[in-house]
Tab-separated table of C-alpha atoms in Angstrom:
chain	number	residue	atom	x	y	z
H	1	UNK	CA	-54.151	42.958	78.980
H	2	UNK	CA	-51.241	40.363	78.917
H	3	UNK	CA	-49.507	39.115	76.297
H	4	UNK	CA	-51.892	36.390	75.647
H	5	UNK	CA	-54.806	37.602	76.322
H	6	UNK	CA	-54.144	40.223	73.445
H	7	UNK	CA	-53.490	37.626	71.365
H	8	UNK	CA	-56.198	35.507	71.358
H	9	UNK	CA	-58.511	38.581	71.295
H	10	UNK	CA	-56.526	39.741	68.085
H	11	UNK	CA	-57.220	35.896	66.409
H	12	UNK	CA	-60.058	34.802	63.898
H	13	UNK	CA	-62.315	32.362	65.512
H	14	UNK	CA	-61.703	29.787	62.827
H	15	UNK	CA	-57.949	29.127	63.040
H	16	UNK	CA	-56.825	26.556	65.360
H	17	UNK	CA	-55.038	27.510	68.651
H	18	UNK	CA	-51.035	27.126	68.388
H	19	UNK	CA	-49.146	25.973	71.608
H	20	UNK	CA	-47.590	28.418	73.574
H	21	UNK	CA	-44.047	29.502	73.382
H	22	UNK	CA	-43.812	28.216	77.216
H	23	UNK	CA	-44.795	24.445	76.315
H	24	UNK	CA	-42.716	24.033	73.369
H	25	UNK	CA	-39.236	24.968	74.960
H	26	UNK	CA	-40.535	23.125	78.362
H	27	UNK	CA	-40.626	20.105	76.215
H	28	UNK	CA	-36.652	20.573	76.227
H	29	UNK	CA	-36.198	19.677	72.670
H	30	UNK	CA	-33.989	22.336	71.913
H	31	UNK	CA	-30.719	23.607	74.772
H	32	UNK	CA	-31.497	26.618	76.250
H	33	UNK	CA	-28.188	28.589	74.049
H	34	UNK	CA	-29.924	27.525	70.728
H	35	UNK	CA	-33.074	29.233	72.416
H	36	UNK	CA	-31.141	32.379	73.063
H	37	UNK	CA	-29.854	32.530	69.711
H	38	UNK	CA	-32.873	32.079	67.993
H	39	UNK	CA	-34.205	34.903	70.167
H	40	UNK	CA	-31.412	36.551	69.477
H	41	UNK	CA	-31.295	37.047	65.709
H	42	UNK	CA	-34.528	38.683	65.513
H	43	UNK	CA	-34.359	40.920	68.249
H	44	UNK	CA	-31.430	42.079	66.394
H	45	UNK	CA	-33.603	42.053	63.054
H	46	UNK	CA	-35.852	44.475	64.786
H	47	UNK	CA	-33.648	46.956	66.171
H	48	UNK	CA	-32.222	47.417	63.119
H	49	UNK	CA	-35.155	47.437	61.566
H	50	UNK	CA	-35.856	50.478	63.392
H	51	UNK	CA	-32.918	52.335	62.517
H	52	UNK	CA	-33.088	51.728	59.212
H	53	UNK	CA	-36.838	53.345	59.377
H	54	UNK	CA	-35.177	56.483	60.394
H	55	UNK	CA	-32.123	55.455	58.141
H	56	UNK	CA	-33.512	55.949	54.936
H	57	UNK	CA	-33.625	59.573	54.545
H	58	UNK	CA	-29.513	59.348	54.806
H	59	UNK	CA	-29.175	56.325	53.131
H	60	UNK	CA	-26.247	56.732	50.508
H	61	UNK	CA	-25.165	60.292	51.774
H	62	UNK	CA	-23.331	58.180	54.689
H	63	UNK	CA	-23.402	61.342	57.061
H	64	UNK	CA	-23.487	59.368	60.604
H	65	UNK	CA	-23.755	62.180	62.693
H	66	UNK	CA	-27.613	62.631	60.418
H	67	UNK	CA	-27.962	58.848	61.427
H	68	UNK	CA	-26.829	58.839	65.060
H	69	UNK	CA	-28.990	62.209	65.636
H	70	UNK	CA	-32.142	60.422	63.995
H	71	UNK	CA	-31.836	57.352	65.746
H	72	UNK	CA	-31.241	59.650	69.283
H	73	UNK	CA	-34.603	61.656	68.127
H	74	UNK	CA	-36.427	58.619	67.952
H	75	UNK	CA	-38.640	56.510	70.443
H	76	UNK	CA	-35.369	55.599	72.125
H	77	UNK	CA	-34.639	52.167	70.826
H	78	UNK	CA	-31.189	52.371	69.938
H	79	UNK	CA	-28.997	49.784	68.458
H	80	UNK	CA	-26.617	48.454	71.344
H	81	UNK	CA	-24.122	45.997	69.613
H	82	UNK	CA	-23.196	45.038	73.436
H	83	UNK	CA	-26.672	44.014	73.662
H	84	UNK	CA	-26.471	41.310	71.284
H	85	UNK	CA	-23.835	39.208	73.117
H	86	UNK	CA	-21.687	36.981	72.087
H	87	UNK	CA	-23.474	34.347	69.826
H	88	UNK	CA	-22.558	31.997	67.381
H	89	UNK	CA	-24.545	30.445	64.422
H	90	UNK	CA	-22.991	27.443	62.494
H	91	UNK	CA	-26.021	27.510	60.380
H	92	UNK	CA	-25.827	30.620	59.354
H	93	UNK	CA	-22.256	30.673	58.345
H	94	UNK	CA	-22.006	27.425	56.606
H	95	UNK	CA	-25.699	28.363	54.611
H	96	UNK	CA	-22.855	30.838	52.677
H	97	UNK	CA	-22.732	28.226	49.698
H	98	UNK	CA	-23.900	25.306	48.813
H	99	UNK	CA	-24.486	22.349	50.926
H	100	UNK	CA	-24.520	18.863	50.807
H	101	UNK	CA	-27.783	16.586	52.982
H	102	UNK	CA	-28.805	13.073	52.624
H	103	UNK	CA	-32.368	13.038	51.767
H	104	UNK	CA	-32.709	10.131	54.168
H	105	UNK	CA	-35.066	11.206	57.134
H	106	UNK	CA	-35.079	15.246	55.986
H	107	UNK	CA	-36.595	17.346	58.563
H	108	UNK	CA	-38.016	20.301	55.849
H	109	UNK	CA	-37.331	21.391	52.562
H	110	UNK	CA	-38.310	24.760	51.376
H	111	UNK	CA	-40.271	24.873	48.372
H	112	UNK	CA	-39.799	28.233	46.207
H	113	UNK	CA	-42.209	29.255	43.924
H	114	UNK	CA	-40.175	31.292	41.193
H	115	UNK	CA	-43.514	32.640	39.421
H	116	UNK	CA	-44.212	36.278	39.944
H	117	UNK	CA	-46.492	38.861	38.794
H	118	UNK	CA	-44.744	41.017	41.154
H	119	UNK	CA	-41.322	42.567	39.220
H	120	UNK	CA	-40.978	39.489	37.186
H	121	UNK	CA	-37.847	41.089	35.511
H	122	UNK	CA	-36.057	41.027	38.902
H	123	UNK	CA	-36.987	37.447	39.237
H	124	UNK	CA	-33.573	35.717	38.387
H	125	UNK	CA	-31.895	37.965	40.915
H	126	UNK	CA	-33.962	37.216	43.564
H	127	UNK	CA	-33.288	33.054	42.347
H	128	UNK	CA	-29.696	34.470	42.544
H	129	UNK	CA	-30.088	36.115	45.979
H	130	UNK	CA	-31.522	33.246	47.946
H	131	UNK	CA	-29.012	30.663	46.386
H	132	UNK	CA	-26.315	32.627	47.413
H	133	UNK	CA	-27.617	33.687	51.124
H	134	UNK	CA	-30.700	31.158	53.355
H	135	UNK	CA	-31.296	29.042	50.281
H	136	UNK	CA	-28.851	26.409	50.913
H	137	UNK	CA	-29.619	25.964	54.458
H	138	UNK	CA	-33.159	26.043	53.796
H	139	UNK	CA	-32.781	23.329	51.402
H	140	UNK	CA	-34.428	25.017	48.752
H	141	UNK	CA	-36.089	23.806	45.657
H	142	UNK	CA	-37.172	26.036	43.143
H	143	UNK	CA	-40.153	25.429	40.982
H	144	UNK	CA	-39.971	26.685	37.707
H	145	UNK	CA	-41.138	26.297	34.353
H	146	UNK	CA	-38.297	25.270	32.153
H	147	UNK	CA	-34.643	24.240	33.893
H	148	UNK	CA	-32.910	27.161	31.251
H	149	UNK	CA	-34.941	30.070	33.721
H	150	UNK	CA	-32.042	29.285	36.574
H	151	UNK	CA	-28.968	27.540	34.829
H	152	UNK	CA	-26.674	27.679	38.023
H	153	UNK	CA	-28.555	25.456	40.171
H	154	UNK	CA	-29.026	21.461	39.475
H	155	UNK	CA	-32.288	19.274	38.663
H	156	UNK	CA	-33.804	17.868	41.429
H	157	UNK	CA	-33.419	13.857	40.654
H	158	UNK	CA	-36.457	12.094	40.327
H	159	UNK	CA	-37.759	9.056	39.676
H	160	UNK	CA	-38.564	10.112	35.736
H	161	UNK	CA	-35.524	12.145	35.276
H	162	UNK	CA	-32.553	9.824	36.753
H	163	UNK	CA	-31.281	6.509	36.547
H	164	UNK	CA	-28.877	6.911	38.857
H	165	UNK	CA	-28.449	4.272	41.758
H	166	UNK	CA	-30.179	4.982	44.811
H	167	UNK	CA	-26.769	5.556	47.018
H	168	UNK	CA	-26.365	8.695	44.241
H	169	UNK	CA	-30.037	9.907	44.675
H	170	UNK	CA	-29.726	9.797	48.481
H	171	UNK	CA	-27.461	13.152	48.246
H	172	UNK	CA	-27.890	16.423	46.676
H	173	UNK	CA	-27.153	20.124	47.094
H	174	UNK	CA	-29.318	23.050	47.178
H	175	UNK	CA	-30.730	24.844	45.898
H	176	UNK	CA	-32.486	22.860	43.102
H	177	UNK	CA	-34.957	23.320	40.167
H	178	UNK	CA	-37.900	21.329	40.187
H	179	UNK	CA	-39.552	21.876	36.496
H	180	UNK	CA	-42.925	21.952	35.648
H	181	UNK	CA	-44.368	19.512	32.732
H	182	UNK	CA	-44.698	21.036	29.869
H	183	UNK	CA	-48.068	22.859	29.613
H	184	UNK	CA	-48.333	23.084	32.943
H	185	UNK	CA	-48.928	26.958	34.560
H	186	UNK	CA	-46.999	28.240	37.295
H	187	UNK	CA	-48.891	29.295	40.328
H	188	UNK	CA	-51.947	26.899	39.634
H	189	UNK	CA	-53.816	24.010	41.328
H	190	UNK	CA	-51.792	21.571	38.880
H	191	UNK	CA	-48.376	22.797	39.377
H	192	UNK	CA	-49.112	22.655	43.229
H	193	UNK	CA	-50.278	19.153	43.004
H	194	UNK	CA	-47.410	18.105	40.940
H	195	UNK	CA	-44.796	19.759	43.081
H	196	UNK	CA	-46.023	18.022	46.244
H	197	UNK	CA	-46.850	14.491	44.529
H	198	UNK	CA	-42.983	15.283	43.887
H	199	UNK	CA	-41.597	16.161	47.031
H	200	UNK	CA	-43.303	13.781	48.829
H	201	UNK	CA	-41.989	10.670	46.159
H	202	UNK	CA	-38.615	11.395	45.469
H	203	UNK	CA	-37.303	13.545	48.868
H	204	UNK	CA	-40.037	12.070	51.384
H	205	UNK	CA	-39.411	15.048	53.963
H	206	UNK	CA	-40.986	15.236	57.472
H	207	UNK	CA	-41.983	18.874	56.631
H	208	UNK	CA	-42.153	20.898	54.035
H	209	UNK	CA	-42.296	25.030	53.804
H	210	UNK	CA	-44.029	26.759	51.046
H	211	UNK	CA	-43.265	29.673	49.761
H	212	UNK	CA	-41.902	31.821	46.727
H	213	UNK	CA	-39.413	34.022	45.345
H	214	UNK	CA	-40.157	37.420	46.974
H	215	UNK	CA	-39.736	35.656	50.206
H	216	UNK	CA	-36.647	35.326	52.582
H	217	UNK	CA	-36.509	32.759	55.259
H	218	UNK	CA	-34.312	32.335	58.200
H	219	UNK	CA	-33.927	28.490	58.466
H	220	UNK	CA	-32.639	28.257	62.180
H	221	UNK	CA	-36.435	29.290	62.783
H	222	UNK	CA	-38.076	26.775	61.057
H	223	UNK	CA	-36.282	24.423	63.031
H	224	UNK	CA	-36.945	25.890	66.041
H	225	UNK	CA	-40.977	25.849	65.144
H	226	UNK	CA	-41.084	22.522	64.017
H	227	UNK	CA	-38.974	21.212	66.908
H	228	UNK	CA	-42.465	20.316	68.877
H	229	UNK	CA	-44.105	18.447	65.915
H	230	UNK	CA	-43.891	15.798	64.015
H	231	UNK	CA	-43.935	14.190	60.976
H	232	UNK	CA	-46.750	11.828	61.790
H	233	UNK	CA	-49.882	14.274	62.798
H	234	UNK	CA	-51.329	16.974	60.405
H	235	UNK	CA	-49.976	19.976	60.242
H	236	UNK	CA	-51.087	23.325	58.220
H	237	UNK	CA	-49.028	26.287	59.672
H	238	UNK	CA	-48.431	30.305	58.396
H	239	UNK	CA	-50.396	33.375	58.763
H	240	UNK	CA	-53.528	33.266	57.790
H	241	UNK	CA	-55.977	35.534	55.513
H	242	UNK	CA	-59.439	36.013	56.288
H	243	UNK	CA	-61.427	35.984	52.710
H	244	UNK	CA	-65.173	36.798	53.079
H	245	UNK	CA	-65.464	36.228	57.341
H	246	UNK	CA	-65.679	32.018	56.472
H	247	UNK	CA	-62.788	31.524	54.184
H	248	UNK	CA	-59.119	31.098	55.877
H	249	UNK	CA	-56.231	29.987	53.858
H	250	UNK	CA	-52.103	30.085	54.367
H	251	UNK	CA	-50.776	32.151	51.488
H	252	UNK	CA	-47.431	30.977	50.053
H	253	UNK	CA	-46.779	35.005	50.098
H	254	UNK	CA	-45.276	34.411	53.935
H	255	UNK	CA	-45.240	31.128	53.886
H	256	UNK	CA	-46.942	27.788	55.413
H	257	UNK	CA	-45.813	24.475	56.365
H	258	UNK	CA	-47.559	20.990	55.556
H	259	UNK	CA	-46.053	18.029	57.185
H	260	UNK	CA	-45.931	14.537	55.474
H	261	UNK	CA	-49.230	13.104	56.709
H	262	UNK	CA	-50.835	16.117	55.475
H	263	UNK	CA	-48.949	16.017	52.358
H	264	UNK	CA	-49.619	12.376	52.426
H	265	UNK	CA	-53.212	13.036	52.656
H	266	UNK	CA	-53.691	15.581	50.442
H	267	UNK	CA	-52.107	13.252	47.640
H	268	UNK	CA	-54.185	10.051	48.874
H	269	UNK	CA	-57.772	12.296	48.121
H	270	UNK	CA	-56.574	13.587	44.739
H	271	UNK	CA	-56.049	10.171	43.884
H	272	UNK	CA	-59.369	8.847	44.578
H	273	UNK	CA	-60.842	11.604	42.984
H	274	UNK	CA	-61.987	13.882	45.964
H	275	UNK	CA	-61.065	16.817	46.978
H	276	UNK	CA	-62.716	18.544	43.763
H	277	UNK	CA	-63.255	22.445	44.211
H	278	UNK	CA	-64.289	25.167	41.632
H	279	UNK	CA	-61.959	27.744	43.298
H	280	UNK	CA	-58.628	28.688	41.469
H	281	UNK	CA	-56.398	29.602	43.831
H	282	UNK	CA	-54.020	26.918	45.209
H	283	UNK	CA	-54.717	28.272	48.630
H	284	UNK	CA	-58.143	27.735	48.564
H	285	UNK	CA	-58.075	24.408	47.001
H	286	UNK	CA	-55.407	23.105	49.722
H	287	UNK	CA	-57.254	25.169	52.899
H	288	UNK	CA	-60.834	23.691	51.638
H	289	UNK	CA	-59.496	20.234	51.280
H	290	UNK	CA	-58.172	20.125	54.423
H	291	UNK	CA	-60.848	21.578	56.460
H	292	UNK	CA	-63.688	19.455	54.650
H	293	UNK	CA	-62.021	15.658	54.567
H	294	UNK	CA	-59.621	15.416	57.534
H	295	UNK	CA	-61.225	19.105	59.522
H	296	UNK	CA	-58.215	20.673	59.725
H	297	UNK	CA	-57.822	23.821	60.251
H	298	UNK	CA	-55.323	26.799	59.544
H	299	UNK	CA	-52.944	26.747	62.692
H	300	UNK	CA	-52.622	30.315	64.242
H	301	UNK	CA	-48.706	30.739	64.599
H	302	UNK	CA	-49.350	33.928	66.681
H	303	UNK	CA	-46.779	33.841	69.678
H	304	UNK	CA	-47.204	35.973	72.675
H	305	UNK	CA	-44.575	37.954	71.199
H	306	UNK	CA	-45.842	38.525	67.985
H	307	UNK	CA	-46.195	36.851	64.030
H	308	UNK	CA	-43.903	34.179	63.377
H	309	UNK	CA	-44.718	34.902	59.397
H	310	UNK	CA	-44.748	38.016	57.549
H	311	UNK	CA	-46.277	39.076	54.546
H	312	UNK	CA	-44.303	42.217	54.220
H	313	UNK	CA	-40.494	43.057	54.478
H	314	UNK	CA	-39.283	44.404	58.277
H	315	UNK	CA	-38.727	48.243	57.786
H	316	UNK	CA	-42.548	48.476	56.251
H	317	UNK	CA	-43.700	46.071	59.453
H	318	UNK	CA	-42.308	48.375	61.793
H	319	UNK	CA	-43.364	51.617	60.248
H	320	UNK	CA	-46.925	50.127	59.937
H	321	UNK	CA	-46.699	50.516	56.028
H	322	UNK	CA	-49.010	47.715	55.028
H	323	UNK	CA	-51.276	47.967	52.622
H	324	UNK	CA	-54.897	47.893	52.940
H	325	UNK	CA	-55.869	44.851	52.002
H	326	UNK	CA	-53.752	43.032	54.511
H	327	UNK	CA	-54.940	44.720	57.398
H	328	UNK	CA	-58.418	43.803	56.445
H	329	UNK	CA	-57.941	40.001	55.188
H	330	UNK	CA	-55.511	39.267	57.648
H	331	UNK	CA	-57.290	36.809	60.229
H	332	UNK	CA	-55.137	38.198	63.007
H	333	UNK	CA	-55.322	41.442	63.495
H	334	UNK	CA	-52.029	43.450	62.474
H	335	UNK	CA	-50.048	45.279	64.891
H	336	UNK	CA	-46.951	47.791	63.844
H	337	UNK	CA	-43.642	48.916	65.306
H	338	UNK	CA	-41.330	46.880	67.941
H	339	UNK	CA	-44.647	44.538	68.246
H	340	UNK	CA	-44.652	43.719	64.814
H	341	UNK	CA	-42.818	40.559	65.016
H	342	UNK	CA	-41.563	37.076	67.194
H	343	UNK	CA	-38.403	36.621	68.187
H	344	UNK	CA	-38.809	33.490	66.403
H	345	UNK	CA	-39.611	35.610	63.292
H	346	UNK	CA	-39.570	32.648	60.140
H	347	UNK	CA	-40.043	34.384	57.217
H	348	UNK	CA	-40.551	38.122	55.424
H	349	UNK	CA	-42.078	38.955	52.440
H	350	UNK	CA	-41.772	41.497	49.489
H	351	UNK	CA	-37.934	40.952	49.742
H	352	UNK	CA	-36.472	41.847	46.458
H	353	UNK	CA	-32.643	40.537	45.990
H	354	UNK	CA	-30.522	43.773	46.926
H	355	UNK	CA	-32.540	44.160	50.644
H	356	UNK	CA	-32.224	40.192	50.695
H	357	UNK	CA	-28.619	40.054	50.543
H	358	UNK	CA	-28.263	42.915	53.024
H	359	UNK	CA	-30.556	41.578	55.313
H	360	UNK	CA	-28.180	38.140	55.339
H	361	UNK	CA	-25.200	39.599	55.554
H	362	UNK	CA	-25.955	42.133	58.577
H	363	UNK	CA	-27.036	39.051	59.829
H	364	UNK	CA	-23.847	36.986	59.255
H	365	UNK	CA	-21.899	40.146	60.523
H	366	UNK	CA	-23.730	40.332	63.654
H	367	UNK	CA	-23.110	36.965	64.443
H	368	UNK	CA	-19.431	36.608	63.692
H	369	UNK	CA	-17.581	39.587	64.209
H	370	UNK	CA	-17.266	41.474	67.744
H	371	UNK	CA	-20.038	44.242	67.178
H	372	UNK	CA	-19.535	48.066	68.923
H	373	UNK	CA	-22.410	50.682	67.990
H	374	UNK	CA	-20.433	52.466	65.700
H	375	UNK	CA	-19.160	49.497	63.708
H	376	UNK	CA	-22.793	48.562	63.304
H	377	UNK	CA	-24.459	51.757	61.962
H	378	UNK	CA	-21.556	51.472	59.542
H	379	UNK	CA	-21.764	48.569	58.389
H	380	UNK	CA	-25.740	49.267	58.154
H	381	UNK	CA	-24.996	52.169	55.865
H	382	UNK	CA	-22.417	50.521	53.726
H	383	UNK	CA	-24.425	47.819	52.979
H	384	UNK	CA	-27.991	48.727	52.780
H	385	UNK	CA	-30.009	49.147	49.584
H	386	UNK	CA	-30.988	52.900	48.649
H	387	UNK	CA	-34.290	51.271	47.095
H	388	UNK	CA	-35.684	48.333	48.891
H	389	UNK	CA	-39.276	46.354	48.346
């Protein structure tokens, strides 16, 4: 069975059919070297992905000859850093700090949810982390509570929190808080409705990507997926869960993307009163709205290749460590190792701050400095976690 034929026979019924890989770079929007470099960063994210499976055991002892005889015992995918060839990334060098856009005509912001039940002690590290690694690039804004939970990034300016003239407003840098009313919980219906009555007044982007803390993001891919699409048609992207055979929502776990119409819409209904659901979950309540009033459905991101988002970190991808739950709720079905994931990989999730910033900076080093195998596996070693989520 090909490519796509496994794929569609792997995809709930419900979800709407995504265009094929072929289509979207046929459509030329995008030259054929920012194609190979896409491609390019996560093949490289899954190879070493794989030798970092069969890295752990030696992780911290730094005995390479352990590590080269592990990798050599394995399936045989080995890390070739002559493979890779000779790529360059502007994005992902200049994402290093902070960076300055005009909010004129944004393409996508990234929305971070900084709420957690998951580790909520590491949660300023992981704010930390994703400033200081995709965040910027991303255009991240985080949503949070109270503005004294991240003190090192700036308020987003709104129209209720600056009186600034509008050539000031038209530039910012990320990352930036977003805070909550007062009263108002994290994670719920009312903080999601807020954030995107928000977003959609006061940055006006073509797209916006939802996610949250736990999550990292590689923002050359985002750009790549929404290079078919615009701005004016609906559009309700990620991966999918399957709750009860007839419920499919986007989790903000991995990620999903709503593009201004839909945003646009979504606001329009809650206005006039519609859109009214007993459910709690934000995911629900946006997934349900959207199916019932404008009968749109979840889009299936599923690439001949593989997912495009994740809702668990690489190393436990490719090892098929999942949990249980996933592999039943997920509406496509999973699939583990080298298969795991797109070359257009957008997001992965469970990423706690330590495998976050190692993940971006084997990533930077890949990209900028002439690569050999041996430089690689020590670089891997150097700078990968002992404990990651």
């Amino acid at each position: 069975m090909d490519a796509r034929k496994r794929r569609n026979a792997n995809t709930h019924p419900l979800l709407s059919s995504p265009k094929d890989a072929e289509n979207e770079a046929a459509k030329g929007r995008a030259s054929w070297k920012r194609m190979i470099i896409h491609r390019f960063i996560v093949m490289m994210l899954i190879f070493i992905g794989m030798a970092l499976l069969f890295l752990q055991p030696f992780l911290g002892r730094k005995h390479e000859d352990n590590f080269t005889n592990s990798i050599e015992e394995s399936s045989g995918i080995r890390i070739r850093a002559d493979s890779l060839g000779d790529h360059t990334s502007p994005t992902i060098e200049e994402s290093s700090a902070s960076t300055t856009h005009s909010s004129a005509n944004l393409r996508f912001v990234t929305v971070v949810d900084s709420g957690s039940e998951v580790n909520p002690d590491g949660r300023h590290d992981r704010l930390l982390s994703i400033q200081s690694t995709w965040g910027p690039a991303a255009r991240v804004i985080f949503v949070v509570n109270n503005v004294t939970e991240f003190p090192q990034a700036p308020v987003m300016s709104t129209s209720t929190t600056s009186n600034q003239n509008n050539e000031q407003q038209q530039t910012s840098s990320y990352p930036q808080l977003l805070p909550l009313p007062p009263g108002t919980a994290d994670r719920s219906i009312a903080a999601l409705q807020y954030t995107i009555r928000t977003i959609l007044r006061d940055i006006n982007p073509e797209f916006a990507l939802f996610t949250n803390c736990h999550t990292f993001v590689i923002p050359e891919h985002v750009c790549h997926f929404l290079n078919d699409k615009s701005p004016s048609e609906h559009l309700y992207a990620g991966h999918a869960l399957n709750v009860g055979g007839t419920k499919i929502f986007h989790p903000a776990s991995s990620g999903y993307v709503l593009s201004r119409t839909t945003m646009q819409g979504l606001v329009q209904q809650w206005d006039d009163g519609a859109c009214r659901t007993e459910r709690s979950h934000p995911g629900f309540f946006i997934s349900e709205c959207l199916k019932n009033v404008f009968h749109v459905r979840p889009m299936d991101t599923t690439l001949d290749d593989g997912q495009q988002f994740h809702s668990f970190p690489l190393i436990r991808l490719i090892s098929g460590d999942v949990d249980d739950w996933y592999k039943k709720m997920s509406a496509v079905k999973f699939v583990g190792g080298v298969d795991c994931c797109s070359h257009n990989t957008i997001s992965f999730h469970y990423m706690e701050a330590p495998e976050c910033r190692a993940l971006y900076a084997t990533l930077k080093y890949n990209i900028n400095f002439t690569k050999d195998d041996e430089s690689l596996k020590k670089f891997m070693i150097d700078t990968w976690p002992t404990s990651i989520g």
